[in-house]
Coordinates of C-alpha atoms and ligand atoms in Angstrom, one line a residue:
X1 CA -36.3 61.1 16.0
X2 CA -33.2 59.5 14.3
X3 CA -33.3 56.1 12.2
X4 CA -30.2 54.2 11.3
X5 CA -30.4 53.3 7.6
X6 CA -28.7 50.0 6.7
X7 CA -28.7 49.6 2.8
X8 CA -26.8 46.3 2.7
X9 CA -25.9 43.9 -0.2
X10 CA -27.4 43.4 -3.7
X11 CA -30.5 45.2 -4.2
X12 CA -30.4 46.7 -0.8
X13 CA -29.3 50.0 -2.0
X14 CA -31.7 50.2 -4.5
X15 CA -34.7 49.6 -2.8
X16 CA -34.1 51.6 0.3
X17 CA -33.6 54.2 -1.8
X18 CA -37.1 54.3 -2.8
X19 CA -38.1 53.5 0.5
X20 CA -36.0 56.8 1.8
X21 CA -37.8 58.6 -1.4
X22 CA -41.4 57.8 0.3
X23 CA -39.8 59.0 3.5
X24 CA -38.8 62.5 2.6
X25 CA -41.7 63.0 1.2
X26 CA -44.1 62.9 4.0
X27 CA -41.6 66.0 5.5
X28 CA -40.8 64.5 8.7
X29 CA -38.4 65.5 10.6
X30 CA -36.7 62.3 11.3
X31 CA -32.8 62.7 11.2
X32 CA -30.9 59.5 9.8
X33 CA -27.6 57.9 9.3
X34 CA -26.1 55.2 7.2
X35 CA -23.7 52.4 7.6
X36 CA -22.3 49.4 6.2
X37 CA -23.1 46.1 6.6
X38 CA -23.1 42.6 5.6
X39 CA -20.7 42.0 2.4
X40 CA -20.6 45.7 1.8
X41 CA -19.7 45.9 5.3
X42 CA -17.1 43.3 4.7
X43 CA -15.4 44.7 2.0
X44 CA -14.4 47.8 3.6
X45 CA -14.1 47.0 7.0
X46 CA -13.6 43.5 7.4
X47 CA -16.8 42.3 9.2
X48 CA -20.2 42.1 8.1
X49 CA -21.6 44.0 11.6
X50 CA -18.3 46.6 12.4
X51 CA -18.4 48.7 15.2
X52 CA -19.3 51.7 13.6
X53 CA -22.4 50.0 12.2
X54 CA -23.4 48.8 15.6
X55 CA -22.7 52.4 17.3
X56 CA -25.1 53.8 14.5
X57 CA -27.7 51.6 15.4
X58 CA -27.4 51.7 19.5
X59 CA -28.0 55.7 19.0
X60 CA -31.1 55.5 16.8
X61 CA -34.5 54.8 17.0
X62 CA -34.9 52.2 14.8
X63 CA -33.2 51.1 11.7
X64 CA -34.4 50.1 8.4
X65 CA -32.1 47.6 6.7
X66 CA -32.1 46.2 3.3
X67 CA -30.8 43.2 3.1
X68 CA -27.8 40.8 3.6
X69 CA -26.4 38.1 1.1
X70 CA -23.2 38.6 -1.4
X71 CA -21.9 35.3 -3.4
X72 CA -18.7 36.4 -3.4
X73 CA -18.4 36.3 0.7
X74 CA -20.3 32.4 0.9
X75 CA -16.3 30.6 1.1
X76 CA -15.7 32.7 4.4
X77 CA -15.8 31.2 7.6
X78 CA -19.6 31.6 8.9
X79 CA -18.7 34.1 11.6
X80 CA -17.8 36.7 8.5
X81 CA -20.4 35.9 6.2
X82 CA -23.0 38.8 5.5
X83 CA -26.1 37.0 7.5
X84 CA -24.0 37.6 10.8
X85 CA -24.8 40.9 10.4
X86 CA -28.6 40.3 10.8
X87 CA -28.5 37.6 12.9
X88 CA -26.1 39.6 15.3
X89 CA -28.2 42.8 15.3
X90 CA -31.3 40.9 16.1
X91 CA -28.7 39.4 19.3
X92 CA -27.1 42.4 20.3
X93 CA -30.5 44.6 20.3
X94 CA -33.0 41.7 22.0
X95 CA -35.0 42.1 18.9
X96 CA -36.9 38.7 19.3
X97 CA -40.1 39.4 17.9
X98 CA -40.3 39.4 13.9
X99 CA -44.0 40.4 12.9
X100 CA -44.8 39.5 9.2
X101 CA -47.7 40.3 8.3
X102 CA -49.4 38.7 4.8
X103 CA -52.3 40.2 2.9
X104 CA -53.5 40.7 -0.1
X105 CA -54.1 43.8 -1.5
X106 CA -57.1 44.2 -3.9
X107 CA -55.6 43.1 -7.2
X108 CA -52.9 41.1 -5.7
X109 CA -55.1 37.9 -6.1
X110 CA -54.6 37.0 -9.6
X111 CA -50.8 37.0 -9.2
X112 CA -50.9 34.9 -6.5
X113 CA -49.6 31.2 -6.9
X114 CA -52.9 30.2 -5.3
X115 CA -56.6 30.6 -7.4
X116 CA -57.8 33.9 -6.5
X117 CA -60.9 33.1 -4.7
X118 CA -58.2 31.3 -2.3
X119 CA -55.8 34.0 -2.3
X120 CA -58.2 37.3 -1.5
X121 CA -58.6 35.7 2.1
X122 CA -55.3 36.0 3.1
X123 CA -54.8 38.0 5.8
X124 CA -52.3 36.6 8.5
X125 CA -49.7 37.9 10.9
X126 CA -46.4 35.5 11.4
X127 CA -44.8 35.9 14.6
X128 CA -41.7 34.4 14.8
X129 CA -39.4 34.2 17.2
X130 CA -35.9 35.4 16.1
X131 CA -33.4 34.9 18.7
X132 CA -33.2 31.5 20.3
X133 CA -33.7 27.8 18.6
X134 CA -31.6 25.9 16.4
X135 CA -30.7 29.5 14.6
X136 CA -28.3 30.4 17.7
X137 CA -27.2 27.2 19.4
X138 CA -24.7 25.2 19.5
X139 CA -23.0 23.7 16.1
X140 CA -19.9 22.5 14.2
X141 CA -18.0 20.1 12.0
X142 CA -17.0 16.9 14.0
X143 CA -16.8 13.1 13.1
X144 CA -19.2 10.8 12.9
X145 CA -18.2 7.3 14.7
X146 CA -17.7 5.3 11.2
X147 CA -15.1 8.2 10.2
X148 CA -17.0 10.3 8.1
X149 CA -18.0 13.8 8.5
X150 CA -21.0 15.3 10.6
X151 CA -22.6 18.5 10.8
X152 CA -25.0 19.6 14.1
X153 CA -26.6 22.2 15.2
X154 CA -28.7 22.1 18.5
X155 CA -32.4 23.1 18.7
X156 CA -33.5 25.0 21.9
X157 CA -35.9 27.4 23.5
X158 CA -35.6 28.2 27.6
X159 CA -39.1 28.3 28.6
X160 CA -38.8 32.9 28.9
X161 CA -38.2 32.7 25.4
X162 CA -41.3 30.9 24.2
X163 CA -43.2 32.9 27.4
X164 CA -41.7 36.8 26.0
X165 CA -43.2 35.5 22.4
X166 CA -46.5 33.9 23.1
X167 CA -47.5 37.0 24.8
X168 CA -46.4 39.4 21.8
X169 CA -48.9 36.8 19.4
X170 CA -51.6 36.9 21.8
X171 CA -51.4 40.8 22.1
X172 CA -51.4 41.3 18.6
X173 CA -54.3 38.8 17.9
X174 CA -56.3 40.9 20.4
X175 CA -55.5 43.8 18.1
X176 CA -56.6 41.9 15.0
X177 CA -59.1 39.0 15.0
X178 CA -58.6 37.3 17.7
X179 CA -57.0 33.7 16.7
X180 CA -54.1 32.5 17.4
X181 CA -52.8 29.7 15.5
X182 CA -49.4 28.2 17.3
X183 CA -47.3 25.9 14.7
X184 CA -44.5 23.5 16.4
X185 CA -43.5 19.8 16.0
X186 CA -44.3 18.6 19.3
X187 CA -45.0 14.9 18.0
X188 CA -41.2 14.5 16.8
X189 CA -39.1 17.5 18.8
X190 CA -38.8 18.3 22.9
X191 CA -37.6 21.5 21.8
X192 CA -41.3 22.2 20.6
X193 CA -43.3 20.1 23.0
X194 CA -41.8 22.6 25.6
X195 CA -43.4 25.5 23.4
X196 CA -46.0 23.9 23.3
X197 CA -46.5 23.6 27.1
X198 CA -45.4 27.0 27.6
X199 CA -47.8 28.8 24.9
X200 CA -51.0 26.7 26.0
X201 CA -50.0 27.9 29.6
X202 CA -49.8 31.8 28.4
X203 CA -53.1 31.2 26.6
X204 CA -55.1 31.0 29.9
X205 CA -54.5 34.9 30.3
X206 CA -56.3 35.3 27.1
X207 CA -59.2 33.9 27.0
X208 CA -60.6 36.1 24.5
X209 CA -58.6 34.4 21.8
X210 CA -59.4 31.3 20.4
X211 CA -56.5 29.8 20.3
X212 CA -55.0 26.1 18.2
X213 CA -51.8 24.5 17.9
X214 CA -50.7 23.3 14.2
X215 CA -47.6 20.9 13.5
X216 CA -45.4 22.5 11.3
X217 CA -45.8 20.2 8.0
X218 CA -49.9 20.5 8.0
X219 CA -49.4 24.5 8.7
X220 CA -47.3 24.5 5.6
X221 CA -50.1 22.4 3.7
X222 CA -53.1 24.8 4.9
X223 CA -51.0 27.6 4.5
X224 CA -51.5 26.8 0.7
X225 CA -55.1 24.9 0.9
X226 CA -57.5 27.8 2.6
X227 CA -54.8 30.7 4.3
X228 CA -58.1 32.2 4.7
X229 CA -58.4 30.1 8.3
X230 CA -55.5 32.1 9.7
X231 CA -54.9 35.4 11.7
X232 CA -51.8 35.2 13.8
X233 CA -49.9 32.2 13.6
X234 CA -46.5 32.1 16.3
X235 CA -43.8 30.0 15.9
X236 CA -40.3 29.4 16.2
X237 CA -37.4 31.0 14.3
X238 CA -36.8 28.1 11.9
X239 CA -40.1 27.0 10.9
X240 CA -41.0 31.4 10.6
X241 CA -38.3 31.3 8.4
X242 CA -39.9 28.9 5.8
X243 CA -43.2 29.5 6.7
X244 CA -43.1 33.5 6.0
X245 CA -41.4 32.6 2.8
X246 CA -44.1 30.2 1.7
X247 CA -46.8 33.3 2.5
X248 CA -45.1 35.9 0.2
X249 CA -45.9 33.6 -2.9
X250 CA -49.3 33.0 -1.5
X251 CA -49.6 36.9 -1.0
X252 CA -48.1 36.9 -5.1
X253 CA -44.4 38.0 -4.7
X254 CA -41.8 38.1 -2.2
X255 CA -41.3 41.6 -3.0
X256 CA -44.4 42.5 -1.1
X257 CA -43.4 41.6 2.1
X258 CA -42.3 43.7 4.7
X259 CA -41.5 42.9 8.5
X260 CA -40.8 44.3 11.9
X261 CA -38.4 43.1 14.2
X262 CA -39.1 44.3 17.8
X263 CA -37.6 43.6 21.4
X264 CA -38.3 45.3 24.7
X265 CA -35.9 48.8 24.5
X266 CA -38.9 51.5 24.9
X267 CA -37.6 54.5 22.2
X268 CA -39.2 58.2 22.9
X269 CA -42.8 57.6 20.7
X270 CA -42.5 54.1 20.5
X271 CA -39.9 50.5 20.4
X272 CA -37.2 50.2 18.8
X273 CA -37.2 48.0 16.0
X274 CA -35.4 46.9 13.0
X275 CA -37.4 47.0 10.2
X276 CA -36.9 44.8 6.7
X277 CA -38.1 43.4 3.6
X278 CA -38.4 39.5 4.1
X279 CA -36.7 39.1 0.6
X280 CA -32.8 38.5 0.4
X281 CA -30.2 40.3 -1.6
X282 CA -31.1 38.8 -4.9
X283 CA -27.6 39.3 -6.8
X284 CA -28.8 37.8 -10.1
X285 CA -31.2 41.2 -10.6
X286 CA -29.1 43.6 -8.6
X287 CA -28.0 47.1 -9.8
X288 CA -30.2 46.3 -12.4
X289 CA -33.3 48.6 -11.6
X290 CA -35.5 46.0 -11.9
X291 CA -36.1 44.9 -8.0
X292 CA -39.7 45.4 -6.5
X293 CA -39.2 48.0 -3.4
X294 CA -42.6 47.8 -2.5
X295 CA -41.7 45.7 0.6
X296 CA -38.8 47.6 1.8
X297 CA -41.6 50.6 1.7
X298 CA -44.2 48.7 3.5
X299 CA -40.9 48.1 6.3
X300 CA -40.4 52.0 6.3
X301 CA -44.5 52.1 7.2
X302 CA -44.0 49.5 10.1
X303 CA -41.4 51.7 11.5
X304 CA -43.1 54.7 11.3
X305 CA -45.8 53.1 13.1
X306 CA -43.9 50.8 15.9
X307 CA -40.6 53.1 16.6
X308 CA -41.8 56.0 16.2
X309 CA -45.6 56.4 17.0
X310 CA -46.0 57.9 13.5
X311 CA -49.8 55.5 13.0
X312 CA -51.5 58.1 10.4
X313 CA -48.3 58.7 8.7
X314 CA -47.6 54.9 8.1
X315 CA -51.1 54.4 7.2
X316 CA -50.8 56.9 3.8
X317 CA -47.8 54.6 2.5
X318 CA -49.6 51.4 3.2
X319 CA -52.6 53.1 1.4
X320 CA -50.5 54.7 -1.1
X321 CA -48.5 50.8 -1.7
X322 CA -52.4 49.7 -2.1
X323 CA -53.7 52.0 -4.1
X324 CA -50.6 51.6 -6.9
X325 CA -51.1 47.8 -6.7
X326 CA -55.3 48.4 -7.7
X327 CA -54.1 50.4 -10.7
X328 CA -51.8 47.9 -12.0
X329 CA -48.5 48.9 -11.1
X330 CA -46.9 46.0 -10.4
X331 CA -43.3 44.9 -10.6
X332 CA -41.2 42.3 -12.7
X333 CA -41.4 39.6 -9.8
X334 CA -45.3 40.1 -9.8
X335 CA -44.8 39.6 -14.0
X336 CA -45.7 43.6 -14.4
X337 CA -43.1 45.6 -16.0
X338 CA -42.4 48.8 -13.6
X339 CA -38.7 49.4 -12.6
X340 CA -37.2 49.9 -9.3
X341 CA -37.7 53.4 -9.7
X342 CA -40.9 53.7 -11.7
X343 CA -42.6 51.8 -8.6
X344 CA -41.3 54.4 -6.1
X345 CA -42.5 57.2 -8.1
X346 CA -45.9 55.1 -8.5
X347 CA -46.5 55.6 -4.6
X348 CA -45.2 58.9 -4.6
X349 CA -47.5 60.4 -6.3
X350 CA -50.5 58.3 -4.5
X351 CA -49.4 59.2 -1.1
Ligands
LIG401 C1 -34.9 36.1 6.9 C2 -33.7 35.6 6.3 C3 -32.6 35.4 7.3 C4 -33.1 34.4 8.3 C5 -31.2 35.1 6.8 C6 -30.7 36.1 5.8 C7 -30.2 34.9 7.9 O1 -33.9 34.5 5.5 O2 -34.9 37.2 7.6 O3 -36.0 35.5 6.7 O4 -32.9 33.2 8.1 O5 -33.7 34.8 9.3
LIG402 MG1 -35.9 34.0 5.3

């Protein structure tokens, strides 16, 4: 088993590093590798996604990445700027399917931006769709008829794209509790009228799920009213975006959050994946030992569990995560105090 470890930008390093700490010490035998990328990547090579980077991850397993996002690179021209470098591996791998799963662990509640009785119900599953709409299609600069300037970018899904994702939110709602919750725009946007043609279609092959659709702006208002109501909510890659965002501070912190990126390339025990913290770099706190790594070790859990059929071992650092969080270890973005490092340490010793 061999996993690609891609650190990134800002607190990338830092929190990987814990995650990688949590790693060793189950004693796998997982061999790994690291590489560049994003503004790091950048900086000593040119390009956010260089070829060694990509040749890294082609021979792995899976990869667990940090996360992408350096101030100092936001003046280049977009094909060079550190988000490329996700937004291409998710491309160049197929990885379409980003599971981000939102719960509460016991003691979570009363730092969540919600009451607590609302909070404790959360237990929901985003599946977002990460390689097609208005995230990859067409866009520029051009000029607008009175003269001025005008930015575009095109919205689109083909109707395989919406197909290959409905059927990953379905599956997974049969493995959890069996809703489905699909969140579009259809009463403004073709592009999601078409998902939602496509997804109530898909939905006749499961008829053990109940199954709704949600526009986009109500899903964000019950998202915060009763999250309770939700299981597996699908969607596309811009609205997942915001949405999965908006969960974290329902769930209390973004630092809690981990996700899965998955395609169809079957590894040996499992699919390769591309596994991250939902967070961004966070340069204002980075280097400073201060970042919550709870999510990046969550991440290193979902890969152990989806890449490389490791389910009992993924299980002891979910429990382990859970278990610091009941004792009250909890991190400056959940208003705790515990350090980068102290948190690591916190789930070692509770694995
Ligand atoms: C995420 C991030 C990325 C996205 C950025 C860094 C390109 O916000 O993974 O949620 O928009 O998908
Ligand atoms: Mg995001």
């Amino acid at each position: 088993m061999k996993i690609a470890v891609l650190a990134g930008d800002g607190i990338g390093p830092e929190v990987t590093h814990e995650a990688l700490r949590v790693l060793d010490a189950l004693g796998l035998d997982i061999e790994r590798g690291e590489a560049l990328v994003g503004g790091a990547a950048y900086k000593a090579h040119g390009h956010p996604l260089p070829p060694e980077t990509l040749a890294l991850v082609e021979g792995s397993d899976g990869v667990l990445f940090g996360a992408v996002g350096d101030p100092d690179c936001d003046a280049l021209e977009r094909a060079l700027r550190p988000e490329q470098a996700i937004l291409g591996l998710r491309k160049a791998f197929g990885l379409f399917a980003n599971l981000r799963p939102a719960t509460v662990f016991k003691g979570l509640e009363h730092h969540s931006a919600l009451r607590p009785e609302v909070a404790a119900a959360i237990d929901l599953l985003i599946v977002r769709e990460i390689n097609g709409d208005v995230y990859f299609g067409e866009k520029g600069f051009r000029t607008a008829a009175d003269g001025t300037r005008e930015g575009y970018d095109v919205m689109s899904y083909c109707e395989t794209e919406v197909r290959r994702i409905a059927h990953v939110a379905f599956r997974a709602a049969q493995g959890r509790n069996s809703k489905l919750c699909s969140v579009d725009k259809a009463n403004v946007l073709e592009t999601s009228q078409l998902w939602r043609d496509i997804v109530i279609e898909v939905a006749r092959e499961y008829p053990d799920v109940a199954f709704s659709h949600m526009y986009v702006d109500n899903a964000a208002m019950q998202l915060v009213r009763n999250p309770g109501q939700f299981d597996v909510v699908v969607t596309g890659n811009l609205f997942g975006d915001i949405l999965s965002d908006q969960a974290s501070m329902c769930v209390g912190s973004i630092g809690m959050l981990a996700s899965a990126s998955l395609g169809s390339r079957e590894t040996t025990h499992g699919t390769f994946g591309l596994y991250e913290p939902i967070h961004g770099s966070a340069p204002d706190i980075a280097g400073k030992g201060l970042a919550n790594p709870m999510a990046t070790i969550l991440s290193a859990a979902m890969l152990l569990r989806h890449s490389l059929g490791l389910a009992d071992a993924a299980l002891r650092i979910e429990t382990a995560v859970a278990r610091a969080i009941a004792d009250g270890v909890f991190g400056h973005d959940l208003g705790g105090t515990a350090g980068t490092t102290e948190i690591g340490d916190a789930v070692l010793a509770r694995l």
